[in-house]
Amino acid sequence: MSSIDASAIKTAPFDARFPNQNQTKSCWQNYVDFHKCIALKGESYKPCGQFFKTYMSLCPLEWVEKWDEQREAGTFANRELQSAQYNH
């Protein structure tokens, strides 16, 4: 997945873009933003880690695993990530 330390994951702070209790959109957006970030900057770019920590604290693991499988198969719902070439 990533070289970011998963033990440092904490509940994500409030994000004004997603003020309601349902955090599904925030989960999705942070997952997409993380993968866009590492595709552009590489896995060693530390600021990408904030997206990782946020989506790992908000998203059910089953969703993340499914999205990872979809990205690898080229069937992920975000077209930009389907074509992103990077090592994960």
Coordinates of C-alpha atoms in Angstrom, one line a residue:
M1 CA 0.0 0.0 0.0
S2 CA 2.4 2.7 1.2
S3 CA 5.4 3.3 3.3
I4 CA 3.5 5.6 5.6
D5 CA 3.4 4.4 9.3
A6 CA -0.2 3.1 9.8
S7 CA 0.2 3.1 13.6
A8 CA 0.2 6.9 13.6
I9 CA -3.4 7.0 12.1
K10 CA -5.8 9.0 14.2
T11 CA -9.3 10.2 13.6
A12 CA -9.3 12.9 11.0
P13 CA -10.0 16.5 12.2
F14 CA -13.1 18.4 11.1
D15 CA -13.0 19.4 7.4
A16 CA -15.3 22.3 6.5
R17 CA -15.8 20.9 3.0
F18 CA -17.8 18.1 4.6
P19 CA -19.7 19.6 7.5
N20 CA -22.4 16.8 7.9
Q21 CA -22.0 13.6 9.9
N22 CA -21.8 11.4 6.8
Q23 CA -18.2 11.3 5.9
T24 CA -18.5 9.2 2.8
K25 CA -17.5 12.0 0.5
S26 CA -14.5 13.0 2.6
C27 CA -13.4 9.3 2.7
W28 CA -13.6 9.1 -1.1
Q29 CA -12.0 12.5 -1.8
N30 CA -9.0 11.8 0.5
Y31 CA -8.5 8.4 -1.1
V32 CA -8.5 9.9 -4.5
D33 CA -6.3 12.9 -3.4
F34 CA -3.7 10.6 -1.8
H35 CA -3.3 8.5 -5.0
K36 CA -3.2 11.6 -7.2
C37 CA -0.6 13.1 -4.9
I38 CA 1.7 10.1 -4.9
A39 CA 1.3 9.7 -8.7
L40 CA 2.5 13.3 -9.1
K41 CA 5.0 13.6 -6.3
G42 CA 6.0 10.1 -5.4
E43 CA 5.5 8.0 -2.3
S44 CA 8.4 9.8 -0.5
Y45 CA 6.6 13.2 -0.6
K46 CA 5.5 13.5 3.0
P47 CA 2.5 15.9 2.6
C48 CA 0.7 13.1 0.7
G49 CA 0.6 11.3 4.0
Q50 CA -2.1 13.5 5.4
F51 CA -4.5 12.3 2.8
F52 CA -3.5 8.7 3.6
K53 CA -4.1 9.2 7.3
T54 CA -7.4 10.8 6.8
Y55 CA -8.9 8.2 4.4
M56 CA -7.6 5.4 6.6
S57 CA -9.3 6.9 9.6
L58 CA -12.6 7.5 7.7
C59 CA -13.0 4.7 5.2
P60 CA -14.1 1.2 6.0
L61 CA -11.2 -1.2 5.2
E62 CA -13.4 -3.2 2.8
W63 CA -13.9 -0.1 0.7
V64 CA -10.2 0.7 0.5
E65 CA -9.4 -2.9 -0.5
K66 CA -12.1 -2.9 -3.2
W67 CA -10.9 0.5 -4.6
D68 CA -7.3 -0.8 -4.6
E69 CA -8.4 -3.9 -6.6
Q70 CA -10.4 -1.7 -9.0
R71 CA -7.4 0.6 -9.6
E72 CA -5.2 -2.4 -10.3
A73 CA -7.8 -3.8 -12.7
G74 CA -8.3 -0.5 -14.4
T75 CA -12.0 -0.3 -13.4
F76 CA -11.8 2.4 -10.7
A77 CA -14.5 5.1 -11.0
N78 CA -12.0 7.9 -11.2
R79 CA -10.5 8.1 -14.7
E80 CA -7.5 10.0 -13.6
L81 CA -6.4 7.3 -11.2
Q82 CA -7.0 4.5 -13.8
S83 CA -4.3 6.0 -16.0
A84 CA -1.9 7.1 -13.2
Q85 CA 1.3 5.1 -13.3
Y86 CA 3.2 4.8 -10.1
N87 CA 4.6 2.2 -7.8
H88 CA 2.6 1.4 -4.7

